[in-house]
CSV table of C-alpha atoms in Angstrom, one decimal:
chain,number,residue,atom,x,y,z
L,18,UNK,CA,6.5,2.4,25.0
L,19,UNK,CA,6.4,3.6,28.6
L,20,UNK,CA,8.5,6.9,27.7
L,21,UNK,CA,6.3,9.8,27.7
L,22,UNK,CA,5.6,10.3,23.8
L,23,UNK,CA,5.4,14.5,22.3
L,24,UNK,CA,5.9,17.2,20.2
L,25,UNK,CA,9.8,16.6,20.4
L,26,UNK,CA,9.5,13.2,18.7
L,27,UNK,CA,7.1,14.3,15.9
L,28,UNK,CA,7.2,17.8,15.8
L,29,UNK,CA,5.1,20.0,14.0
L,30,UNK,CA,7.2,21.0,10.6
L,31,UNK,CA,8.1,24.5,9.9
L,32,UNK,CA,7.4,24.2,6.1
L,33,UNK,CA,3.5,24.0,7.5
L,34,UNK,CA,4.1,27.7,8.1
L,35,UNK,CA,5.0,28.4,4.5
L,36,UNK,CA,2.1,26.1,3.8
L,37,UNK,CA,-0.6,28.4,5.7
L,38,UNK,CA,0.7,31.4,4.0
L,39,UNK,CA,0.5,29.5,0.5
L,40,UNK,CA,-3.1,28.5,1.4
L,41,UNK,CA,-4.1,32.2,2.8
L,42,UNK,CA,-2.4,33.5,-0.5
L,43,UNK,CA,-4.8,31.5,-2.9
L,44,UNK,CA,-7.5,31.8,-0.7
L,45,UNK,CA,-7.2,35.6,-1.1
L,46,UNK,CA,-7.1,34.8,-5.6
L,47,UNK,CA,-9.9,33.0,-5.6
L,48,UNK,CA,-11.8,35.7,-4.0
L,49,UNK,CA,-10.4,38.7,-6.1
L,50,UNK,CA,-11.2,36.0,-9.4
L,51,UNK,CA,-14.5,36.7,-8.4
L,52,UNK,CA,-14.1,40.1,-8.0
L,53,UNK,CA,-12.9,40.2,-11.4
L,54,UNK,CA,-15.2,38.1,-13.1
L,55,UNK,CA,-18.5,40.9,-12.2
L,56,UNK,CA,-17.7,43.9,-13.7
L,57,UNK,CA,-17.9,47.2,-12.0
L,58,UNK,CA,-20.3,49.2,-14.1
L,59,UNK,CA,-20.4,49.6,-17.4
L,60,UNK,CA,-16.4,48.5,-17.8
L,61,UNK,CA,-14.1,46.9,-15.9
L,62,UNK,CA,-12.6,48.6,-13.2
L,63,UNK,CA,-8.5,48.8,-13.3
L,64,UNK,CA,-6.2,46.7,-11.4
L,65,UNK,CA,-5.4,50.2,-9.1
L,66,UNK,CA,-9.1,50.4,-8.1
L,67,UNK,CA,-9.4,46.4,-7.2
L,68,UNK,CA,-6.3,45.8,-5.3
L,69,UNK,CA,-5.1,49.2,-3.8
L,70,UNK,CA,-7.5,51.6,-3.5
L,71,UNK,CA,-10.7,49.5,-2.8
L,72,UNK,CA,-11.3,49.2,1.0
L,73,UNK,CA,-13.0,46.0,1.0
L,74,UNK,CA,-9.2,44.5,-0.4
L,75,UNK,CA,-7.5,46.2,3.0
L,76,UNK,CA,-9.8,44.1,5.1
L,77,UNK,CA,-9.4,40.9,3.1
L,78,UNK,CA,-5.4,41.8,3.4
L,79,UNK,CA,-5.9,42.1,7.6
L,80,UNK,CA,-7.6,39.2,7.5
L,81,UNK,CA,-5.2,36.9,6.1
L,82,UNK,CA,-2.5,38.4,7.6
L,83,UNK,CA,-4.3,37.4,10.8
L,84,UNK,CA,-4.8,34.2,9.9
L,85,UNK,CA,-0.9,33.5,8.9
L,86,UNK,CA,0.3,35.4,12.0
L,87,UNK,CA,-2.8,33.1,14.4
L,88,UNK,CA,-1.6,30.0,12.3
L,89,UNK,CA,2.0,30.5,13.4
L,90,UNK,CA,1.3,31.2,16.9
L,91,UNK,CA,-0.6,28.4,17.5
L,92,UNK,CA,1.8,26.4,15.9
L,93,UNK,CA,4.6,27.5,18.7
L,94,UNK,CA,2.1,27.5,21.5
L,95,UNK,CA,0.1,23.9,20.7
L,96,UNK,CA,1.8,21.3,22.8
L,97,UNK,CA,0.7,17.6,23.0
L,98,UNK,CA,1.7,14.8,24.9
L,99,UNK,CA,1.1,11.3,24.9
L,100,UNK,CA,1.2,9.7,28.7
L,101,UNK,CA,0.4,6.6,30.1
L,102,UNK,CA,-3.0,7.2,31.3
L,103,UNK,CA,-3.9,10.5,28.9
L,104,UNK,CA,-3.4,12.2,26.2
L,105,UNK,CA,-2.4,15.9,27.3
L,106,UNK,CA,-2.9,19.1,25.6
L,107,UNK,CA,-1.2,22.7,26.1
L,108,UNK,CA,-2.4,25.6,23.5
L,109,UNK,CA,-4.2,28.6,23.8
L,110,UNK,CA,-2.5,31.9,22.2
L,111,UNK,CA,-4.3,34.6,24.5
L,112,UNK,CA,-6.0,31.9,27.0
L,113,UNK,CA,-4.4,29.2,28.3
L,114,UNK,CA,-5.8,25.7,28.1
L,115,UNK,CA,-4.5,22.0,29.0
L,116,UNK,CA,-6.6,19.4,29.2
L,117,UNK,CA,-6.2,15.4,29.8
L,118,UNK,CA,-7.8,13.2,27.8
L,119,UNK,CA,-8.8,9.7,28.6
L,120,UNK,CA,-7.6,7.3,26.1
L,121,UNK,CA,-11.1,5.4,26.9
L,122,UNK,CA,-13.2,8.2,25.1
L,123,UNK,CA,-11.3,8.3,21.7
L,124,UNK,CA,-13.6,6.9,18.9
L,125,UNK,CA,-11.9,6.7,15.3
L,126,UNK,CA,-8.7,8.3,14.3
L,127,UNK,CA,-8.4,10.5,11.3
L,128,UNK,CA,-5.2,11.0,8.9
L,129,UNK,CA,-5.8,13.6,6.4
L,130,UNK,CA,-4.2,15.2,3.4
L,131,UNK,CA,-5.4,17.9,1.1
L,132,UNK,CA,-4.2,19.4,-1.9
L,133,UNK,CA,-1.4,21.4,-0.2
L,134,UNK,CA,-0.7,18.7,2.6
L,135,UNK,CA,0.4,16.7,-0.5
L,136,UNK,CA,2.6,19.1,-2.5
L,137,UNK,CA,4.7,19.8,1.3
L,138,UNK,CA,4.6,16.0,2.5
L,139,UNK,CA,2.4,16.9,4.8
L,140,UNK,CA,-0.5,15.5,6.9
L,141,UNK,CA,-3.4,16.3,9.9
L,142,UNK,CA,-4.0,13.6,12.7
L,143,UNK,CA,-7.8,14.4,13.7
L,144,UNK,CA,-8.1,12.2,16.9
L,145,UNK,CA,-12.3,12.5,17.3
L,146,UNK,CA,-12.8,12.2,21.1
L,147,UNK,CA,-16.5,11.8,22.0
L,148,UNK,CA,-17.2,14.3,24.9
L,149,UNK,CA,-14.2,16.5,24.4
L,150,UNK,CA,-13.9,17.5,20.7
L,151,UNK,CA,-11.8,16.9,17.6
L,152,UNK,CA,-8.2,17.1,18.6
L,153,UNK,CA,-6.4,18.4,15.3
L,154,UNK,CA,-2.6,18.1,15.1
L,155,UNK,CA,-1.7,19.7,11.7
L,156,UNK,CA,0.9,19.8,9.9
L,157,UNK,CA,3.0,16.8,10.6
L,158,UNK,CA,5.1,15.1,8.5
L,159,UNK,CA,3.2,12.4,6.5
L,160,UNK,CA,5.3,9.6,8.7
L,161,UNK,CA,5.1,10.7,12.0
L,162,UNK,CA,1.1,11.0,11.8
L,163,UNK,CA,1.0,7.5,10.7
L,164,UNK,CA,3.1,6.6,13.9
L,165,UNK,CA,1.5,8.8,16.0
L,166,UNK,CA,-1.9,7.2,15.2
L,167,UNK,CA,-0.2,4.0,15.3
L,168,UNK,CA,1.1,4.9,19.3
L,169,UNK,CA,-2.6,6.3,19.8
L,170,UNK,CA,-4.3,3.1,18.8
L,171,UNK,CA,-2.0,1.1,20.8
L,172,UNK,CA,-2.5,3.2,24.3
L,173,UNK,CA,-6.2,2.9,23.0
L,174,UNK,CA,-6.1,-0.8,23.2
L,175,UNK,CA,-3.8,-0.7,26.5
L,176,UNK,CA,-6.4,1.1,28.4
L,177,UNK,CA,-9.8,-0.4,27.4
L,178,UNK,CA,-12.8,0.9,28.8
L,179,UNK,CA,-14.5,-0.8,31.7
L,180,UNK,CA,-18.0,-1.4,30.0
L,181,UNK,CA,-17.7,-1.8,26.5
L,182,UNK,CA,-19.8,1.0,25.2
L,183,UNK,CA,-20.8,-0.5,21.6
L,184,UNK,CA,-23.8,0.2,20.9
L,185,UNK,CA,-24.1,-3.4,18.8
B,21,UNK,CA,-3.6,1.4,-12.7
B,22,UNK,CA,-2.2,-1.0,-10.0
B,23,UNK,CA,-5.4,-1.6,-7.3
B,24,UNK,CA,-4.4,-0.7,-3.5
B,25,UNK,CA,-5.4,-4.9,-2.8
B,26,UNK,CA,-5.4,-6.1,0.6
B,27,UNK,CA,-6.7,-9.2,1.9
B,28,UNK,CA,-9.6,-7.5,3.1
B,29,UNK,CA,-9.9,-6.1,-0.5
B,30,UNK,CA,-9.4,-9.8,-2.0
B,31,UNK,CA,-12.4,-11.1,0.5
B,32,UNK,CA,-14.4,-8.7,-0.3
B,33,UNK,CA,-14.1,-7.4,-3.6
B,34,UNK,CA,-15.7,-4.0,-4.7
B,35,UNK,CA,-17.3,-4.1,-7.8
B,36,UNK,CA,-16.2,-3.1,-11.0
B,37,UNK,CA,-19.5,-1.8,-11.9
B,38,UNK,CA,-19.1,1.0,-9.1
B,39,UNK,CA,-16.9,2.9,-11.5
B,40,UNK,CA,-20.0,2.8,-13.8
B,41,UNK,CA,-22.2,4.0,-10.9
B,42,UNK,CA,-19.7,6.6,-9.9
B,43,UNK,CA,-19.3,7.7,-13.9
B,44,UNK,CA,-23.0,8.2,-14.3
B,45,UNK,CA,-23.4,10.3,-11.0
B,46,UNK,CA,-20.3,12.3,-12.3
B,47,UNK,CA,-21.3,12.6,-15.0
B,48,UNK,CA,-25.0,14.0,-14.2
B,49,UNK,CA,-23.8,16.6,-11.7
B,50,UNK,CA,-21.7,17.8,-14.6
B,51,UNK,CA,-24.7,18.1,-17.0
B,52,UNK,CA,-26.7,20.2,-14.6
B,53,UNK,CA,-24.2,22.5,-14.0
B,54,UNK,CA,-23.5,22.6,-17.5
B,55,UNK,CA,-27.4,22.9,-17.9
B,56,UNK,CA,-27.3,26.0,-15.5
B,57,UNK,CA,-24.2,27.8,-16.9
B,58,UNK,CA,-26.2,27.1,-20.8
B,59,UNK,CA,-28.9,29.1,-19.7
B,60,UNK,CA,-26.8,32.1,-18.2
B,61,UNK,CA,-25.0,32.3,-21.6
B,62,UNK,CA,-28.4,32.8,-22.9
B,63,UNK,CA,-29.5,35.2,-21.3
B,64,UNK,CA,-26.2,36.8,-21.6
B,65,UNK,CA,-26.7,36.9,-25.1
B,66,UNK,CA,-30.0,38.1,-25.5
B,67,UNK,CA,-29.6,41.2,-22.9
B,68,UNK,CA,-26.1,41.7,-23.3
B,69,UNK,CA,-24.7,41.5,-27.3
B,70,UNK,CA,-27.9,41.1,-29.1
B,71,UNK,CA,-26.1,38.7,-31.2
B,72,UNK,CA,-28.0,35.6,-32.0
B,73,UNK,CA,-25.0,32.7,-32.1
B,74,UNK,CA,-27.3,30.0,-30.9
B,75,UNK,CA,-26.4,27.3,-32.7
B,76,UNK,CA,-22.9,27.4,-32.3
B,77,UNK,CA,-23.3,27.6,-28.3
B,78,UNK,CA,-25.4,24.9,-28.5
B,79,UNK,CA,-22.8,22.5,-30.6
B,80,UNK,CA,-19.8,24.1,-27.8
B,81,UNK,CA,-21.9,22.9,-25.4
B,82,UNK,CA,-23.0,19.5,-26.4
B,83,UNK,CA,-19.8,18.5,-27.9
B,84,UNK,CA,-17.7,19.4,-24.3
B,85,UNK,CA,-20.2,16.3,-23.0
B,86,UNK,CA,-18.6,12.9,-24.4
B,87,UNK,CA,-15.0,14.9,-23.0
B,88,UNK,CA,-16.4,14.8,-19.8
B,89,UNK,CA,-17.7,11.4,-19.7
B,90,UNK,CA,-14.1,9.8,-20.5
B,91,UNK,CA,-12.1,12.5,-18.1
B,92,UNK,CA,-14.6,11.3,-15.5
B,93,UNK,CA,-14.8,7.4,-16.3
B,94,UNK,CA,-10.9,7.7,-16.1
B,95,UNK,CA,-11.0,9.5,-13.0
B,96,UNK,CA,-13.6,6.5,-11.4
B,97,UNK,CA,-11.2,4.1,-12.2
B,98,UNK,CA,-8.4,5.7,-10.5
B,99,UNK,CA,-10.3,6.5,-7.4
B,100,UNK,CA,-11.3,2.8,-7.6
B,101,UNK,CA,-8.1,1.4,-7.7
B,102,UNK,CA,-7.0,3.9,-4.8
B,103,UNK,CA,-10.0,2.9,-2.8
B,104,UNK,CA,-8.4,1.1,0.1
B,105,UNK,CA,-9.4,-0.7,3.4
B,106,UNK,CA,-8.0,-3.7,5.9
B,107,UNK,CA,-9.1,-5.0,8.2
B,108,UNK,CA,-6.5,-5.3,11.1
B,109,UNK,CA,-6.4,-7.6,14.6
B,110,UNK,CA,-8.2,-4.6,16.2
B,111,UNK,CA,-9.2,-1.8,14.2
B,112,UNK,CA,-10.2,-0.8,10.9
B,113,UNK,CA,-8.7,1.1,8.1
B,114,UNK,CA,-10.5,3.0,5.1
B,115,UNK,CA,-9.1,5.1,2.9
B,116,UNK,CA,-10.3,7.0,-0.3
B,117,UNK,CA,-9.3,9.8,-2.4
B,118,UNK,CA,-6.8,9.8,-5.0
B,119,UNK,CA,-4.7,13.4,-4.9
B,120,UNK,CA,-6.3,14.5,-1.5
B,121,UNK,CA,-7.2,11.3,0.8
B,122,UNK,CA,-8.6,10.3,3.7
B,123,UNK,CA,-7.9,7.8,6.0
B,124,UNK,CA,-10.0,6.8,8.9
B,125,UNK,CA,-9.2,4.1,11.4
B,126,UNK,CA,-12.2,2.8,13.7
B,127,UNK,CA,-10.9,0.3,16.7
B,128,UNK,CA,-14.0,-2.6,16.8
B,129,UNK,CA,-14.8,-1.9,20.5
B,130,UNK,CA,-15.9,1.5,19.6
B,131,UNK,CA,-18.6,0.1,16.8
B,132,UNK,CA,-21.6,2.0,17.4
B,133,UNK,CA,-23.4,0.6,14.2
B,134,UNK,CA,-23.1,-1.5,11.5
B,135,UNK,CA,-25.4,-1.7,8.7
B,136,UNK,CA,-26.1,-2.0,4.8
B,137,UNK,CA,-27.9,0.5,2.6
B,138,UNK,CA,-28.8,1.0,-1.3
B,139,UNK,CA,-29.4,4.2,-3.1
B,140,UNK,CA,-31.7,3.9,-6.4
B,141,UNK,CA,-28.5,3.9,-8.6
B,142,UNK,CA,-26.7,0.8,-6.3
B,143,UNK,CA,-30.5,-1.0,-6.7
B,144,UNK,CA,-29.8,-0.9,-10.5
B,145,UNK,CA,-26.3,-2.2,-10.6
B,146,UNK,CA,-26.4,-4.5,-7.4
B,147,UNK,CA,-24.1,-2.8,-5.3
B,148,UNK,CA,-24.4,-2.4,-1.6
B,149,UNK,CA,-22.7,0.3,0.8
B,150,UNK,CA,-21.5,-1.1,4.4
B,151,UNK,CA,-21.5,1.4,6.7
B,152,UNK,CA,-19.7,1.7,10.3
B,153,UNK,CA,-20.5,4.1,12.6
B,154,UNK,CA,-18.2,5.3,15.9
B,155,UNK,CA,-20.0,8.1,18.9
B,156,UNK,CA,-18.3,10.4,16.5
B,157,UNK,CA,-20.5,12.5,14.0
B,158,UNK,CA,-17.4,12.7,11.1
B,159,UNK,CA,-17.3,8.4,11.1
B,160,UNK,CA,-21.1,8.3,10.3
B,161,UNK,CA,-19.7,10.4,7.2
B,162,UNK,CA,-17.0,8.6,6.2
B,163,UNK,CA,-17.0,5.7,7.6
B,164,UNK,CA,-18.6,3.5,4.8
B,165,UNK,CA,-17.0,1.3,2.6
B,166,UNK,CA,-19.4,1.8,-1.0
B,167,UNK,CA,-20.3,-0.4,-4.2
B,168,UNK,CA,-19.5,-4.1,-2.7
B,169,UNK,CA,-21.6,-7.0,-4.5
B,170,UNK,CA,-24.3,-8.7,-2.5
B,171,UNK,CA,-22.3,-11.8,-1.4
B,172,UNK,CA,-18.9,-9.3,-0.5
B,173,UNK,CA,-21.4,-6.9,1.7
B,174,UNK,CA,-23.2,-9.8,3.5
B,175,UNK,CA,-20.3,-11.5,4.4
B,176,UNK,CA,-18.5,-8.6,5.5
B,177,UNK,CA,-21.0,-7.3,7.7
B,178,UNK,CA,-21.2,-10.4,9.7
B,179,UNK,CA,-18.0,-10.6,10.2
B,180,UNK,CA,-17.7,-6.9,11.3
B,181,UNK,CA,-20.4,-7.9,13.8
B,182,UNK,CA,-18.9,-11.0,14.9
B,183,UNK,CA,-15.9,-8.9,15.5
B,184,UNK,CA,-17.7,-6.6,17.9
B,185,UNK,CA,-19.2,-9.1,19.3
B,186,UNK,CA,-16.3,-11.2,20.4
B,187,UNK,CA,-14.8,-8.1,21.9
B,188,UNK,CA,-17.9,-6.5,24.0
B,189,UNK,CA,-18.9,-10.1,25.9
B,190,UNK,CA,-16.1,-10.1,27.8
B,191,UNK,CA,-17.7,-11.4,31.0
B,192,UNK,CA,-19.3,-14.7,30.4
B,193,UNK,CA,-22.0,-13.1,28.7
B,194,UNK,CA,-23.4,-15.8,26.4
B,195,UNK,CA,-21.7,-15.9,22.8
B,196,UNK,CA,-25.0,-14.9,20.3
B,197,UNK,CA,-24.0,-15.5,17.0
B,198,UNK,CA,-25.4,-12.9,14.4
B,199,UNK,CA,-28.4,-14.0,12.4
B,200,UNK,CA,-28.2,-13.9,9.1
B,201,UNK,CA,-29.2,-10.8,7.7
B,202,UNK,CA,-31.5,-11.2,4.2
B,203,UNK,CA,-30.5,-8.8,2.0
């Protein structure tokens, strides 16, 4: 495994897009449900008032649309790679950002699946990396985060750290 | 149900009585909720309708209870047999959750902490929670592996310890064996 490992071999599916969008869509019902629920008044307000001419409902639309439109960018600008010494990572929308991260200072690896992550075959990789932070790679398919962790935990175990640092 | 067994799972069986443990907590949180959403309906009634339909709330109410307890006793079981860890050469695997789940995998050289708790409820049914801890703050969350019997937990935590052990005394340190822990 001496081939430099990366976004190429397990990319980042596009139905994760669709995905976000689906999440932003119910995440925007729920919040109108409760809208719904407390009446206006005396009576309930009509449909026209809630959703169009209310200008608390614009910002929630701006909103979400930011988030789908941030979600997809990142997705096309997050790069990772997985090198002999570090694990490297390229993102950063406005700002760029790439950092190398010693495989010594990796702690636990996460795979994840919620609700959605299910219904598309999808799943997040959450390697937790002690002084750095959580590195999320979301939206892979269920397969390639298993192999991914599976690569991780190997380079883990071919670069061992000089002092063991259990605390036991 | 077919139980996610492993040989980790056959050494160290969880036991059964954590789907009791698990039903009654379930089951309680659902109550008080219940509880809180029964008193909102009152005062609904009395400052909203003026219509005095107590009785029949009350029976709605009560009689949505016993539903709960099977939905939730069925839904234990299913999380139990979905509850899943191994032990690997090098690393350990837990997983939980039965739509959504969760799977966290801890190398032993990163061990920060292994150690044994018991909330009133797991006093009552004898159940004990191992927990493993890595420098990270989400593996003190999830990291645990809940509702072993005594023998199961003791065992298993010495050999999690043993584990770490063999792989931090690398340098001719002297080999301590754990002591045994009294539980």
């Amino acid at each position: 495994m001496n081939d430099v490992i990366n976004e190429q071999n397990y990319p980042i599916q596009r139905r994760w897009i669709l995905e976000s969008i689906i999440g932003c869509v119910l995440r925007l019902a729920a919040l109108f449900s409760l809208i719904l629920i407390v009446p206006s008044g005396s009576r309930w307000a009509s449909f026209r008032d809630i959703f169009w001419e209310n200008p608390w409902a614009w910002v929630l639309y701006v909103f979400f649309t930011f988030l789908i439109v941030a979600d997809a960018l990142q997705r096309v600008t997050f790069h990772y790679s997985i090198e002999d010494g570090f694990l490297t990572l390229r993102q950063g929308v406005l700002t760029r950002e790439e950092s190398q991260i010693p495989y010594g200072g990796i702690q636990d690896i996460f795979v994840k699946q919620d609700l959605l992550d299910r219904v598309f075959g999808l799943a997040t990789l959450t390697i937790e990396h002690v002084p750095y932070a959580n590195i999320d790679i979301q939206g892979l398919a269920k397969p390639s985060a298993e192999m991914l962790r599976r690569i991780v935990l190997q380079k883990m175990k071919e670069n061992p750290i000089e002092n063991a640092q259990s605390g036991l | 149900m077919k139980i996610a067994m492993t040989a980790a799972r056959e050494q160290f069986p969880l036991s059964p009585m954590k789907v009791a443990k698990k039903t009654i907590i379930g089951t309680f949180g659902f109550v008080v909720w219940l509880l809180m959403v029964y008193a909102i309906t009152w005062v609904a009634l009395i400052f909203g309708t003026g219509e005095f339909a107590f009785p029949l709330t009350t029976l709605g109410f009560v009689a949505v209870v016993p539903i709960i307890i099977v939905l939730d006793y069925l839904y234990q079981r299913w999380y139990f047999a979905a509850y899943f860890y191994d032990l690997n050469p090098d690393y350990l695997v837990i997983r939980k959750g039965t739509i959504t789940s969760q799977e966290i995998t801890v190398p032993y050289e990163r061990f920060q902490d292994v150690y044994v708790d018991q909330d009133i409820l797991d006093r009552i049914f004898g159940l004990y929670d191992v927990h493993i801890a890595s420098a990270s703050i989400s593996s003190g969350i999830e990291a645990h592996i809940d509702g072993l019997g005594t023998q199961a937990a003791e065992q298993l935590r010495m050999l999690l310890l043993q584990k770490v052990r063999e792989r931090i005394t690398r340098k001719g340190d002297t080999q301590q064996i754990p002591v045994q822990p009294r539980l």
